Short mmCIF file of C-alpha atoms and ligand atoms in Angstrom, two decimals:
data_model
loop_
_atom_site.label_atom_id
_atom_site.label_comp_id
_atom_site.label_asym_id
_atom_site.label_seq_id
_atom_site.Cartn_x
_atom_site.Cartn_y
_atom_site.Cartn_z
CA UNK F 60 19.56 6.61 -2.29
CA UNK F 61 20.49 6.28 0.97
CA UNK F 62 19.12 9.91 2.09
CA UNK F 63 15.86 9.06 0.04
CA UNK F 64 15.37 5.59 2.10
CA UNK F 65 15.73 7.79 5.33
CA UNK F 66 13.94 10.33 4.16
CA UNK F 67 10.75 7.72 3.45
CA UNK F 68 11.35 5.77 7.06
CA UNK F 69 11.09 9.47 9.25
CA UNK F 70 8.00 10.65 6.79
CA UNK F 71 6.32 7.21 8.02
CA UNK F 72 7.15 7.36 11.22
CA UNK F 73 3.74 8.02 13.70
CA UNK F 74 4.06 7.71 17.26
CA UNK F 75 6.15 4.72 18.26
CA UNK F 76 5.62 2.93 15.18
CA UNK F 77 6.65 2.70 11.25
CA UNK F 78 3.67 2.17 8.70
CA UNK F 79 4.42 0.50 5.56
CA UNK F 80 3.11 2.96 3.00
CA UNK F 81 1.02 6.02 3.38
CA UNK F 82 -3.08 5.49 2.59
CA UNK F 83 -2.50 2.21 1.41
CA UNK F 84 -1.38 0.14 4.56
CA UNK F 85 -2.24 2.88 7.71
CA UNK F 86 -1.08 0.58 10.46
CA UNK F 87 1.41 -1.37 12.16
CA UNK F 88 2.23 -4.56 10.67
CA UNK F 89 4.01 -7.17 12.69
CA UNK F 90 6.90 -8.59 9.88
CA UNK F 91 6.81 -5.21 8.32
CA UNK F 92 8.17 -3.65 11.85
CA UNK F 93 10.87 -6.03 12.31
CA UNK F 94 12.02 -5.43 9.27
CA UNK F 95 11.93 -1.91 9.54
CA UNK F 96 13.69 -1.81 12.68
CA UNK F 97 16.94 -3.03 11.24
CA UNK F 98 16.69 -0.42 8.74
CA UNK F 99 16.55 2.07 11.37
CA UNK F 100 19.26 0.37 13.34
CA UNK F 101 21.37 2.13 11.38
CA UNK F 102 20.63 4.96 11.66
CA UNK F 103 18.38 5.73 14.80
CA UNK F 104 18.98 2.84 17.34
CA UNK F 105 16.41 4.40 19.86
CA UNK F 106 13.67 4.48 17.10
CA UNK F 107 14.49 0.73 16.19
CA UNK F 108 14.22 -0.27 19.88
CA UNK F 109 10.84 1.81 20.08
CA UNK F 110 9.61 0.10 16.91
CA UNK F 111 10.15 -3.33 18.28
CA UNK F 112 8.70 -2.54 21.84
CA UNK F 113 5.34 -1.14 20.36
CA UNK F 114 4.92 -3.70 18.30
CA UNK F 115 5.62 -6.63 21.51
CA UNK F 116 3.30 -4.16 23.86
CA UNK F 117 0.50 -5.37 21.54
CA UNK F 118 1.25 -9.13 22.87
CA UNK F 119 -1.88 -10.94 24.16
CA UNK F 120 -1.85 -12.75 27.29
CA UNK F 121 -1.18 -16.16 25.64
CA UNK F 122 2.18 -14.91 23.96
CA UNK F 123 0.05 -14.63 20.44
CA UNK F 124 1.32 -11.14 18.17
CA UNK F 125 -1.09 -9.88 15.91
CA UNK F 126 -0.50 -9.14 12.23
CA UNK F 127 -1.97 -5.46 12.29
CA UNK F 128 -2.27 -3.07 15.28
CA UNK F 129 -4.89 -0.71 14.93
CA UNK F 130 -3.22 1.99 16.73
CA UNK F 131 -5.53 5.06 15.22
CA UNK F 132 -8.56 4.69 13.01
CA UNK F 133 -8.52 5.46 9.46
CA UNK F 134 -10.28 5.32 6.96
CA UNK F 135 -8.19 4.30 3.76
CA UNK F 136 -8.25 0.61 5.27
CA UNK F 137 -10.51 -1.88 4.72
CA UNK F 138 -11.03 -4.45 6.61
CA UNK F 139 -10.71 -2.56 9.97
CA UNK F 140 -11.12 -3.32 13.73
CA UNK F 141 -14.63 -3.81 13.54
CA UNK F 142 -14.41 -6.38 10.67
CA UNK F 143 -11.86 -8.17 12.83
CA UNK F 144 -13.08 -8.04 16.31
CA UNK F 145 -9.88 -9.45 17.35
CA UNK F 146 -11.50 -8.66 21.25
CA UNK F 147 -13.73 -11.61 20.89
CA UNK F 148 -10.70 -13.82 22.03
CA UNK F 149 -10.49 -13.59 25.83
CA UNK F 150 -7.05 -13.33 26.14
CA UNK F 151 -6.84 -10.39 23.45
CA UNK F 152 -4.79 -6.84 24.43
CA UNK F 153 -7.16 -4.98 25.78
CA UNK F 154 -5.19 -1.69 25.10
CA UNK F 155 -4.42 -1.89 21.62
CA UNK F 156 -7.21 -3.20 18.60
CA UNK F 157 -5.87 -5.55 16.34
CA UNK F 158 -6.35 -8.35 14.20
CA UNK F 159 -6.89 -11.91 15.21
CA UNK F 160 -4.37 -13.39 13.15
CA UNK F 161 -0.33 -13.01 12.53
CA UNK F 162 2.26 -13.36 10.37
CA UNK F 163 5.82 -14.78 9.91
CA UNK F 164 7.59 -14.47 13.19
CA UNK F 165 10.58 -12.24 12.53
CA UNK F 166 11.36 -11.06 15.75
CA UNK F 167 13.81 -13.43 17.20
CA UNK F 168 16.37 -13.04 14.14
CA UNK F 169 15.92 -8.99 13.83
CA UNK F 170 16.48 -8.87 17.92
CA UNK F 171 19.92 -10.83 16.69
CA UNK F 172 20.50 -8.30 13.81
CA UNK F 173 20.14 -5.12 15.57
CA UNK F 174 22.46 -6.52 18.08
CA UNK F 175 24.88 -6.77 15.51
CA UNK F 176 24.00 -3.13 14.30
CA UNK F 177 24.33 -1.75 17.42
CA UNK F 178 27.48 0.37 18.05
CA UNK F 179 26.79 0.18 21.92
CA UNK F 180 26.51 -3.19 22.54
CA UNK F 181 25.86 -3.17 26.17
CA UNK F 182 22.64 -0.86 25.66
CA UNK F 183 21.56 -3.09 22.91
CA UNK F 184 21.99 -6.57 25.29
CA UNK F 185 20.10 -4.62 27.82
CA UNK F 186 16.84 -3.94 25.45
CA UNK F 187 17.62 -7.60 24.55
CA UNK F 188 17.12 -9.19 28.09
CA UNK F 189 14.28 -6.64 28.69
CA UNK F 190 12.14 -7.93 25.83
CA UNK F 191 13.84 -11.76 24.45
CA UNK F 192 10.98 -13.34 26.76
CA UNK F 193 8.13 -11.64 25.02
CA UNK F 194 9.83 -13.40 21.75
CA UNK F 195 10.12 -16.29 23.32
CA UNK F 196 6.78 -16.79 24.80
CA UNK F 197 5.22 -15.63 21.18
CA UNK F 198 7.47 -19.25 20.48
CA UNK F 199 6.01 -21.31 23.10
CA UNK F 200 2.06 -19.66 21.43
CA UNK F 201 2.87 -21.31 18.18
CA UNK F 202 4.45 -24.47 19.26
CA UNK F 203 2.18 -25.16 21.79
CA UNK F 204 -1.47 -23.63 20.25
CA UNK F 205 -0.49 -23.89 15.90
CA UNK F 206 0.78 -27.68 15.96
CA UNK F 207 -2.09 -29.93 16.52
CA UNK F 208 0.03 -33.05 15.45
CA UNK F 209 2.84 -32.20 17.73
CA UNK F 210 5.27 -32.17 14.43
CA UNK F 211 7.53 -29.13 15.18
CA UNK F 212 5.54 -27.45 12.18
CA UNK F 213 3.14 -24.48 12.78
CA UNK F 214 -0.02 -23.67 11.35
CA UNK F 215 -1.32 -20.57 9.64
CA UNK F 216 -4.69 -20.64 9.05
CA UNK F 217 -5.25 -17.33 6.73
CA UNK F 218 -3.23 -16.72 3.83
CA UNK F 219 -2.74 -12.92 5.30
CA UNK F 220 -0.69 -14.68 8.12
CA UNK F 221 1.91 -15.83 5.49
CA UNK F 222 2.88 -12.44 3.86
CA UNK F 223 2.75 -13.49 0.84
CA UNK F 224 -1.53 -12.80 0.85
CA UNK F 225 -2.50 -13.27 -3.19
CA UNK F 226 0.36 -15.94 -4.36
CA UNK F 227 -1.07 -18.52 -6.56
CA UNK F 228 -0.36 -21.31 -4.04
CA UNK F 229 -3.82 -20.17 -2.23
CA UNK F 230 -5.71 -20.87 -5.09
CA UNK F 231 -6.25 -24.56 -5.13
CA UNK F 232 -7.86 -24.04 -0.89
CA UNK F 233 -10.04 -21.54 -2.19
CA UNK F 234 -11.06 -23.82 -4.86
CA UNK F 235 -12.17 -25.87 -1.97
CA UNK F 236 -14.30 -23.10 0.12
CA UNK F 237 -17.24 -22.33 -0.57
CA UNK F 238 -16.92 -18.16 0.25
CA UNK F 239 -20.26 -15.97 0.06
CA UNK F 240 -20.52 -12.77 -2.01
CA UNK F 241 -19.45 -10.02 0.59
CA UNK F 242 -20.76 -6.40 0.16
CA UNK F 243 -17.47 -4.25 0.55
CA UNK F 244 -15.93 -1.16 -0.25
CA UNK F 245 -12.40 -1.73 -1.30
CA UNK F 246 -9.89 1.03 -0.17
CA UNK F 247 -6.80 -0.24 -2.03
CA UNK F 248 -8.16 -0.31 -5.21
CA UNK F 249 -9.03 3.48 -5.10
CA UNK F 250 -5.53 4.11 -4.42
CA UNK F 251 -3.64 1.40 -6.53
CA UNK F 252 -4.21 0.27 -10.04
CA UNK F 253 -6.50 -2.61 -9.46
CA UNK F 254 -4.67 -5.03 -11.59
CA UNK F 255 -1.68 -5.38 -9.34
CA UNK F 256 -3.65 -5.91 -6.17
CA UNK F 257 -5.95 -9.33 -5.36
CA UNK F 258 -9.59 -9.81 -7.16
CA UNK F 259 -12.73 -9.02 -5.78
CA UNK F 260 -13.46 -12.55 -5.66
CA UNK F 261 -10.03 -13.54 -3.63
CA UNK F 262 -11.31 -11.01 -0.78
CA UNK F 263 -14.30 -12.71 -0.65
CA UNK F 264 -12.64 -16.07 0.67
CA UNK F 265 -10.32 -13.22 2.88
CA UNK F 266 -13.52 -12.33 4.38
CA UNK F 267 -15.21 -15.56 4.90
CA UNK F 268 -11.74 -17.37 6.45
CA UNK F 269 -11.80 -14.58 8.88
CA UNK F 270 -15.39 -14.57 9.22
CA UNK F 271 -15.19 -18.28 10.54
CA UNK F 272 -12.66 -17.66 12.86
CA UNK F 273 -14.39 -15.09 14.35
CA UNK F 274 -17.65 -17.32 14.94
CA UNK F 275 -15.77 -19.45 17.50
CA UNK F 276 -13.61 -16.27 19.09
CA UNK F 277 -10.66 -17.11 17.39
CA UNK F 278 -10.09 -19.91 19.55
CA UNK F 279 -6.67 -22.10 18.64
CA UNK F 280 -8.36 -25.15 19.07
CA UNK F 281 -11.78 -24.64 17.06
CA UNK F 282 -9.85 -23.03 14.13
CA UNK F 283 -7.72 -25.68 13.90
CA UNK F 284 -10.53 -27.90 13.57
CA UNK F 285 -12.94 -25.92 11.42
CA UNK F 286 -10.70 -23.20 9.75
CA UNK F 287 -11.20 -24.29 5.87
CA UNK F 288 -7.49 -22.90 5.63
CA UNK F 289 -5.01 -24.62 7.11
CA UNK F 290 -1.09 -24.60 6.17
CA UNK F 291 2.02 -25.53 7.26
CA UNK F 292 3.99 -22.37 5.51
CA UNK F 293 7.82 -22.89 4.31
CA UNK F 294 8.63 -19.34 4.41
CA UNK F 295 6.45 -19.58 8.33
CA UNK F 296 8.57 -21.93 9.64
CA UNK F 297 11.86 -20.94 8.45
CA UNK F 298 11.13 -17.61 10.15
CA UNK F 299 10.42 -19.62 13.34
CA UNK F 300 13.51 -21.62 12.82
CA UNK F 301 16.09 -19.08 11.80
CA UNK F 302 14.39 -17.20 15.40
CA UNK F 303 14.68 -19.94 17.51
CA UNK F 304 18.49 -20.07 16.60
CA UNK F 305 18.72 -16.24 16.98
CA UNK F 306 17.29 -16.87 20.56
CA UNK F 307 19.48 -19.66 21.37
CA UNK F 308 22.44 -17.27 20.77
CA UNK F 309 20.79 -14.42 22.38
CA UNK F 310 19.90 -16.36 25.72
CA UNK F 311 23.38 -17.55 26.10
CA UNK F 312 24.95 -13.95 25.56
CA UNK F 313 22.91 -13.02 28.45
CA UNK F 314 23.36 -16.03 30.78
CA UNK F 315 20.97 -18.20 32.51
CA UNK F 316 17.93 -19.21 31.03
CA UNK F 317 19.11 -22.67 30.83
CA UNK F 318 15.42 -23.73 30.71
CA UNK F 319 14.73 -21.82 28.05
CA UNK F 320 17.44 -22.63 26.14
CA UNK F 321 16.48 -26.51 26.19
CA UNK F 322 13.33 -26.21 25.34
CA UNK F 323 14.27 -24.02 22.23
CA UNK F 324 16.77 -26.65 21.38
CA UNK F 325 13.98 -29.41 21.67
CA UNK F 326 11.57 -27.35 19.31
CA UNK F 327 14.53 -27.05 17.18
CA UNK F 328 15.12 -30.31 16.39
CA UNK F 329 11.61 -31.28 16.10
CA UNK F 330 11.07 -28.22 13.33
CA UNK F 331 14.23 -29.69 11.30
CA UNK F 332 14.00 -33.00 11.14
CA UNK F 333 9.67 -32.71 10.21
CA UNK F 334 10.55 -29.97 7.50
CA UNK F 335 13.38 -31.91 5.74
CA UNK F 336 10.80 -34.71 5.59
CA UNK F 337 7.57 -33.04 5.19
CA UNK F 338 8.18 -29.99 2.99
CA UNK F 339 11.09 -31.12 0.33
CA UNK F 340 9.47 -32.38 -3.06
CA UNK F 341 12.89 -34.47 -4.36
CA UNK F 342 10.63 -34.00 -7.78
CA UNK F 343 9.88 -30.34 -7.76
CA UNK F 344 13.44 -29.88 -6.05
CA UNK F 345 12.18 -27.81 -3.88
CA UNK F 346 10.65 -27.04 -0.46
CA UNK F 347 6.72 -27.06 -0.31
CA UNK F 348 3.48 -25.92 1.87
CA UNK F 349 1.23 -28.56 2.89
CA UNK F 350 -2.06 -27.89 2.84
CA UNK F 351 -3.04 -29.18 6.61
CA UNK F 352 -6.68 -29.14 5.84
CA UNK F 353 -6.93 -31.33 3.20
CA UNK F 354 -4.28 -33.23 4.17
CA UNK F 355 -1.44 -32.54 0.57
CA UNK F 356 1.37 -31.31 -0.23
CA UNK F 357 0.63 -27.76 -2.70
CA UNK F 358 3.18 -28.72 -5.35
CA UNK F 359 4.31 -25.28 -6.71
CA UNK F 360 7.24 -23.69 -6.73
CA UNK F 361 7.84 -19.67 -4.99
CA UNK F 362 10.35 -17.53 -3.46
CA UNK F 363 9.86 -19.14 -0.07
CA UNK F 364 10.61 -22.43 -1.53
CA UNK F 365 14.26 -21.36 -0.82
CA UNK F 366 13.26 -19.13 2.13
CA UNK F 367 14.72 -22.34 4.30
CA UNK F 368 18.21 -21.24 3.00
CA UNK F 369 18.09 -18.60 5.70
CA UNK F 370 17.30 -20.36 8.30
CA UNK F 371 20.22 -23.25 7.58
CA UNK F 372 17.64 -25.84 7.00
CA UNK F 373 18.89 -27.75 4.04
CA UNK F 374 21.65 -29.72 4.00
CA UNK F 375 24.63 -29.14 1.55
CA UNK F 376 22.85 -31.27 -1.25
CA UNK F 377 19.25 -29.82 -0.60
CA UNK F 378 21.12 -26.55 -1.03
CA UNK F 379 22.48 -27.40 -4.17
CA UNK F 380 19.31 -28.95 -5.57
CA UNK F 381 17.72 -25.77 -4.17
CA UNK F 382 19.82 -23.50 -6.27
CA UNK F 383 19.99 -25.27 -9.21
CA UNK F 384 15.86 -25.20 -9.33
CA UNK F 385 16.34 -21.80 -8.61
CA UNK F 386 18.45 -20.82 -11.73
CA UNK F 387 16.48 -22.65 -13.92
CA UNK F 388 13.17 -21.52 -13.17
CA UNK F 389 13.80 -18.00 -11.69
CA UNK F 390 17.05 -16.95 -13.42
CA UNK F 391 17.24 -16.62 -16.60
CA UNK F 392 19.22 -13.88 -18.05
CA UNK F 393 16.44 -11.75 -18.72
CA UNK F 394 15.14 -12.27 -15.13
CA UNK F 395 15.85 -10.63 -11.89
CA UNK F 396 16.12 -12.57 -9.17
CA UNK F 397 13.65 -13.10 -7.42
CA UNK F 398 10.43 -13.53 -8.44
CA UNK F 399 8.13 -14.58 -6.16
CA UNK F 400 6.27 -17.15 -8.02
CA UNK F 401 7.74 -19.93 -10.11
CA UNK F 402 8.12 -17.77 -14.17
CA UNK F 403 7.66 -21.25 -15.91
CA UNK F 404 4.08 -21.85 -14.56
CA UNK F 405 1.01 -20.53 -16.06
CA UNK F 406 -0.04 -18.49 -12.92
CA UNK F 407 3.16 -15.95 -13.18
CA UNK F 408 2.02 -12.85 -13.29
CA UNK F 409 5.01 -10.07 -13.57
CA UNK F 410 2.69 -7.34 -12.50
CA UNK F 411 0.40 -8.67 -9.34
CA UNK F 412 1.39 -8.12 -5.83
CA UNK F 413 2.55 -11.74 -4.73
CA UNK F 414 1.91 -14.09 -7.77
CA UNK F 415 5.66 -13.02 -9.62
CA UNK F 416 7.13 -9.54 -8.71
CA UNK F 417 10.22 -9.22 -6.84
CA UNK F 418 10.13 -8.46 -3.20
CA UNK F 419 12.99 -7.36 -1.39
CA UNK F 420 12.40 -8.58 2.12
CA UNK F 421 12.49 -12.06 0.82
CA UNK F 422 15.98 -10.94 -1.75
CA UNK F 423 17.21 -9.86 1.81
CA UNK F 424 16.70 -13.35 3.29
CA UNK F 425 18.06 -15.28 -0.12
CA UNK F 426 21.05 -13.24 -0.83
CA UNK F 427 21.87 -14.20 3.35
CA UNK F 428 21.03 -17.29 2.87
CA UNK F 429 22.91 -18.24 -0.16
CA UNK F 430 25.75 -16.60 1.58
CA UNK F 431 25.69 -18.93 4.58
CA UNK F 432 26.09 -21.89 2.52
CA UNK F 433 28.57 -20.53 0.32
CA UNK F 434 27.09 -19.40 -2.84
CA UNK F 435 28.27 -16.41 -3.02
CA UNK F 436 28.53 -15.43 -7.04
CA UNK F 437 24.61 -15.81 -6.73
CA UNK F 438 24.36 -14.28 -3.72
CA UNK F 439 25.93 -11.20 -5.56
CA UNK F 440 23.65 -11.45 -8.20
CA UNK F 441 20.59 -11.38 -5.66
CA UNK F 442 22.70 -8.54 -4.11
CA UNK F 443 23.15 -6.33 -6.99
CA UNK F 444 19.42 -7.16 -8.68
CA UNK F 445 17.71 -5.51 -5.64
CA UNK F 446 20.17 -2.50 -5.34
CA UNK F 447 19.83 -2.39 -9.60
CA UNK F 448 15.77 -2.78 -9.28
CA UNK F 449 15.48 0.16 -6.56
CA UNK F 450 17.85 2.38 -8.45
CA UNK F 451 16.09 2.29 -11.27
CA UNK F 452 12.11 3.03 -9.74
CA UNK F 453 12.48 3.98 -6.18
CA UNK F 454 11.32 2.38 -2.90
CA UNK F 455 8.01 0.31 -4.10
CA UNK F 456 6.25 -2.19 -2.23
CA UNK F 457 7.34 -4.23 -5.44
CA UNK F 458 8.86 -4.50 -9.18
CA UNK F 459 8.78 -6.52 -11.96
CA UNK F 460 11.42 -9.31 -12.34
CA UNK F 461 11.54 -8.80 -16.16
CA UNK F 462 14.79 -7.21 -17.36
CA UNK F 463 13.55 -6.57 -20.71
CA UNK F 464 10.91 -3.93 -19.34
CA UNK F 465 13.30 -1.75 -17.27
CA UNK F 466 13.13 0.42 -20.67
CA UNK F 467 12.58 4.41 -20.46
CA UNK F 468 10.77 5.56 -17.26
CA UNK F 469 9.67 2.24 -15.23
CA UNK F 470 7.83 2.22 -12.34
CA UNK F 471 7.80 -0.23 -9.35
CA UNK F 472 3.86 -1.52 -8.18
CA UNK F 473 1.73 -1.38 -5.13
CA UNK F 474 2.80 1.23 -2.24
CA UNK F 475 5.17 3.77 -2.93
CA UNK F 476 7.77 5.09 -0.78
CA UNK F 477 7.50 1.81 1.17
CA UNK F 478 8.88 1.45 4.36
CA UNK F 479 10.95 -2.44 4.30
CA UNK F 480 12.09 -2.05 0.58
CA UNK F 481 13.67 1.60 2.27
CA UNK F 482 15.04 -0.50 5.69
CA UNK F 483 16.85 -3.17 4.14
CA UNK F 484 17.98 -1.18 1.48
CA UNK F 485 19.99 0.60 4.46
CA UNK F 486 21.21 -3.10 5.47
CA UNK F 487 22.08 -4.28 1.97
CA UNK F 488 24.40 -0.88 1.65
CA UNK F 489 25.31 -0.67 5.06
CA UNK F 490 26.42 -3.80 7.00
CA UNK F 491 26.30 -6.53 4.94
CA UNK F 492 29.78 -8.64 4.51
CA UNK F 493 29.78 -9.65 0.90
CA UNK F 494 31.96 -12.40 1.38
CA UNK F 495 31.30 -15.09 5.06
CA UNK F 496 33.92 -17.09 5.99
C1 GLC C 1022 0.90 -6.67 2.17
C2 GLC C 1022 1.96 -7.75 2.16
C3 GLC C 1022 2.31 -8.14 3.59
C4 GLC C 1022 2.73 -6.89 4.34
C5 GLC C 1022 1.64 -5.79 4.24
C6 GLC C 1022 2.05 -4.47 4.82
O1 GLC C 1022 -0.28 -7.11 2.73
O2 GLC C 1022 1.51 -8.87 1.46
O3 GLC C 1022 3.33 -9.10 3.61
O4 GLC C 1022 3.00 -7.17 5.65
O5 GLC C 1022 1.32 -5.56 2.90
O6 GLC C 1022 3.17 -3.99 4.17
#
C-alpha cells in the first residue's frame, strides 16, 4: 500500500505541483496541495516544500489564494480560465490564471505538520520563515476582506470554496437563487459515472454564483453585498482556527514577530468565542453553517459538524455532545466512519461525491481531533475504517460508508488513484502517535 500511494503521488506529479486525479481534476488545487504535501513529507521533503511554494507563488497582491491554478490548459476541465476570468480583479497574479475564489485555508497547520515530518529540522524552520508571512497575510485577506460584521467568522461565498461542493447543506440557498439554464459541456461526466458527481441543474447555480461575482470583478466588498451565497462554513473556520494556532507556534519557534503574534492571538479569540455561540445547535448537538445571506442557521448535520474537534474548539462537554451525535447518527455498526452527510436524513446518498461517502482528508482531521481530546477508542475506529476502506478499493477520491456493501470486488467513486486519499494514507501509516498524552 504504501509503494502504491507513492507510486500514485510521483505519476501526478507535473512541474512543481501535485494534481488530484488524472483527466478528472487537471490542476492545482489549493487544500488538495497542502494536503498532499504532508504526504510527500515523508517521503520527498524537497517535493513537499516545492508543492507548498507553487501553490503560495500564485498569491495575489491582497494576500487572497485561489482555489485552482491554471498552470497549463487542458481540456478535460470544465469550467476553465476563461469561464473564471479570475484577472478581472485588479489585484489578481498576473503570472499564473486561476480562479477567483478559494477554499479551506490549510496552510498554516500543514506548514506545522511538515515541520514535524521533517528529519532536518533546521532546513525545514528555514522554508518556514521564508514563506509563514505569505500564510499569514492570506489570514489578515480573510479577516479583514470575508467578515463584514467584524465577528471573527469568515465568509465563503461559493459552495466550491468549502470543499465539500455538492453536500446537501447547499440545497436550501439554491432553493433561493434564481440560476439560468447554462449551455455547457460537462467534462466530468464523460469520465465519471454521472450519478456520483453533482446534477446538471446544481452546475447551473455553480455557474450563475460565479457568474455574479465576476460582474463586479470579484470585488470583496460587492460580493459580500450581492453574492446570493453567503456562508459562514464550520469546516472554513476551523481550518482558519486550527492555522492560526499552527502560526502562533510557528512564529514563536522562529522569534520575533511579536506583532504578528498579537494580532493572531486577537483573531483567535474573536473566531472562538463567535463560533461557540454562533455555530453550536444545543438541539442538533452539533456545530452548524449559517447561511450569511439570508441571515439562518442551515440546521443539518455533516462531517464538518465535528471538523471543530481539530481545531480544539469545543470545550470538554461540546466534545462529548459532539461525539455522542456522532455515534448515533454516523456510527452504527454497519457504518464506517465517516460519512460525510448526516445517514439518518433523507438527503444521504452513499454513492454521490459529498452528500454521504467517506472522505479521508476529513477522517484525517477527526481521528486527530478525537485524539486531542482524548477519545481515543473512536479515534481508532476512525483510524482503522480509513486504512480498512483503502485496503479494500484503492486510492479513490471517495467510498461508500456502508459496511454491508464491501462484498466481492468493491470499488471506491469519483477520481481514481487520487492524490490526498494516497498523502495521508502515508501520514496515517507513518507518523501518527496512536495514543497523545
Ligand atoms: C472536488 C472536491 C474538492 C477538491 C477537488 C480537487 O472538487 O470537492 O474538495 O479540492 O475535487 O480534488
Amino acid at each position: 500500500m504504501r509503494d502504491r500511494a507513492i507510486e500514485i503521488l510521483n505519476a501526478n506529479w507535473r512541474d512543481g505541483y501535485t494534481i488530484p486525479s488524472k483527466n478528472l481534476y487537471p490542476y492545482q488545487w489549493n487544500w488538495d496541495s497542502g494536503f498532499i504535501a504532508i504526504g510527500l513529507a515523508h517521503y520527498d521533503m524537497d517535493r513537499a516544500q516545492k508543492e507548498l511554494e507553487t501553490l503560495l507563488n500564485s498569491q495575489w497582491e491582497n494576500g487572497f489564494i485561489p482555489h485552482i491554478i491554471f498552470h497549463k490548459i487542458s481540456e478535460t476541465y470544465f469550467p476553465g480560465p476563461n469561464f473564471h476570468r479570475a484577472d478581472l480583479h485588479p489585484l489578481a497574479n498576473k503570472k499564473y490564471p486561476s480562479t477567483g475564489m478559494t477554499q479551506p485555508p490549510v496552510l498554516g497547520f500543514v506548514l506545522e505538520r511538515i515541520y514535524e515530518i521533517a528529519k532536518n529540522k533546521a532546513d525545514s524552520l528555514r522554508f518556514i520563515k521564508k514563506n509563514i508571512d505569505k500564510v499569514y497575510k492570506n489570514h489578515h485577506y480573510f479577516y479583514k476582506h470575508r467578515d463584514p460584521n467584524n465577528e471573527g467568522l469568515v465568509y465563503i461565498y461559493h459552495n466550491w470554496e468549502s470543499g465539500t461542493d455538492n453536500s446537501p447543506l447547499w440545497d436550501p440557498i439554491f432553493e433561493t437563487i434564481d440560476a439560468p439554464e447554462y449551455n455547457f459541456e460537462r467534462r466530468d461526466t464523460s469520465i465519471i459515472d454521472p450519478s456520483e458527481r453533482p446534477t446538471k441543474r446544481e452546475y447551473d447555480y455553480y455557474l450563475h454564483i460565479i457568474d455574479i461575482a465576476k460582474e463586479h470583478n470579484y470585488s470583496d466588498n460587492k460580493i459580500a453585498e450581492f453574492s446570493p451565497f453567503l456562508v459562514q462554513d464550520p469546516l472554513f473556520n476551523s481550518m482558519l482556527i486550527k492555522s492560526n494556532r499552527s502560526l502562533i507556534t510557528l512564529y514563536k519557534m522562529i522569534g520575533g514577530n511579536e506583532d504578528k503574534i498579537e494580532q493572531l492571538e486577537r483573531w483567535q479569540v474573536k473566531s472562538l468565542s463567535s463560533f461557540n455561540s454562533k455555530l453550536f445547535d444545543e438541539d442538533l448537538s452539533a456545530y452548524i453553517h449559517y447561511d450569511l445571506r439570508n441571515d439562518k442557521p442551515i440546521r443539518l448535520v455533516s462531517s464538518s459538524s465535528f471538523s471543530p474537534l481539530f481545531a480544539g474548539i469545543p470545550n470538554k462537554e461540546q466534545a462529548e455532545i459532539l461525539v455522542k451525535t456522532m455515534m448515533e447518527k454516523f456510527g452504527g455498526k454497519d457504518m464506517y466512519l465517516c460519512a460525510s452527510f448526516d445517514p439518518t436524513n433523507s438527503k444521504f446518498n452513499p454513492k454521490k461525491y459529498w452528500r454521504g461517502p467517506v472522505w479521508i482528508n476529513l477522517n484525517w482531521m477527526l481521528y486527530q481531533g478525537l485524539l486531542d481530546y482524548g477519545y481515543n477508542d473512536l479515534a481508532n475506529r476512525i483510524k482503522s475504517d480509513t486504512l480498512e476502506i483503502l485496503e479494500k478499493v484503492g486510492f479513490y477520491e471517495y467510498t461508500d460508508p456502508r459496511k454491508t456493501i464491501y462484498k466481492g470486488k468493491v470499488k471506491g467513486y469519483g477520481g481514481s488513484d487520487f492524490s490526498w486519499s494516497a498523502a495521508l494514507y502515508l501520514d496515517l501509516v507513518n507518523n501518527q502517535p496512536t495514543i497523545r498524552t
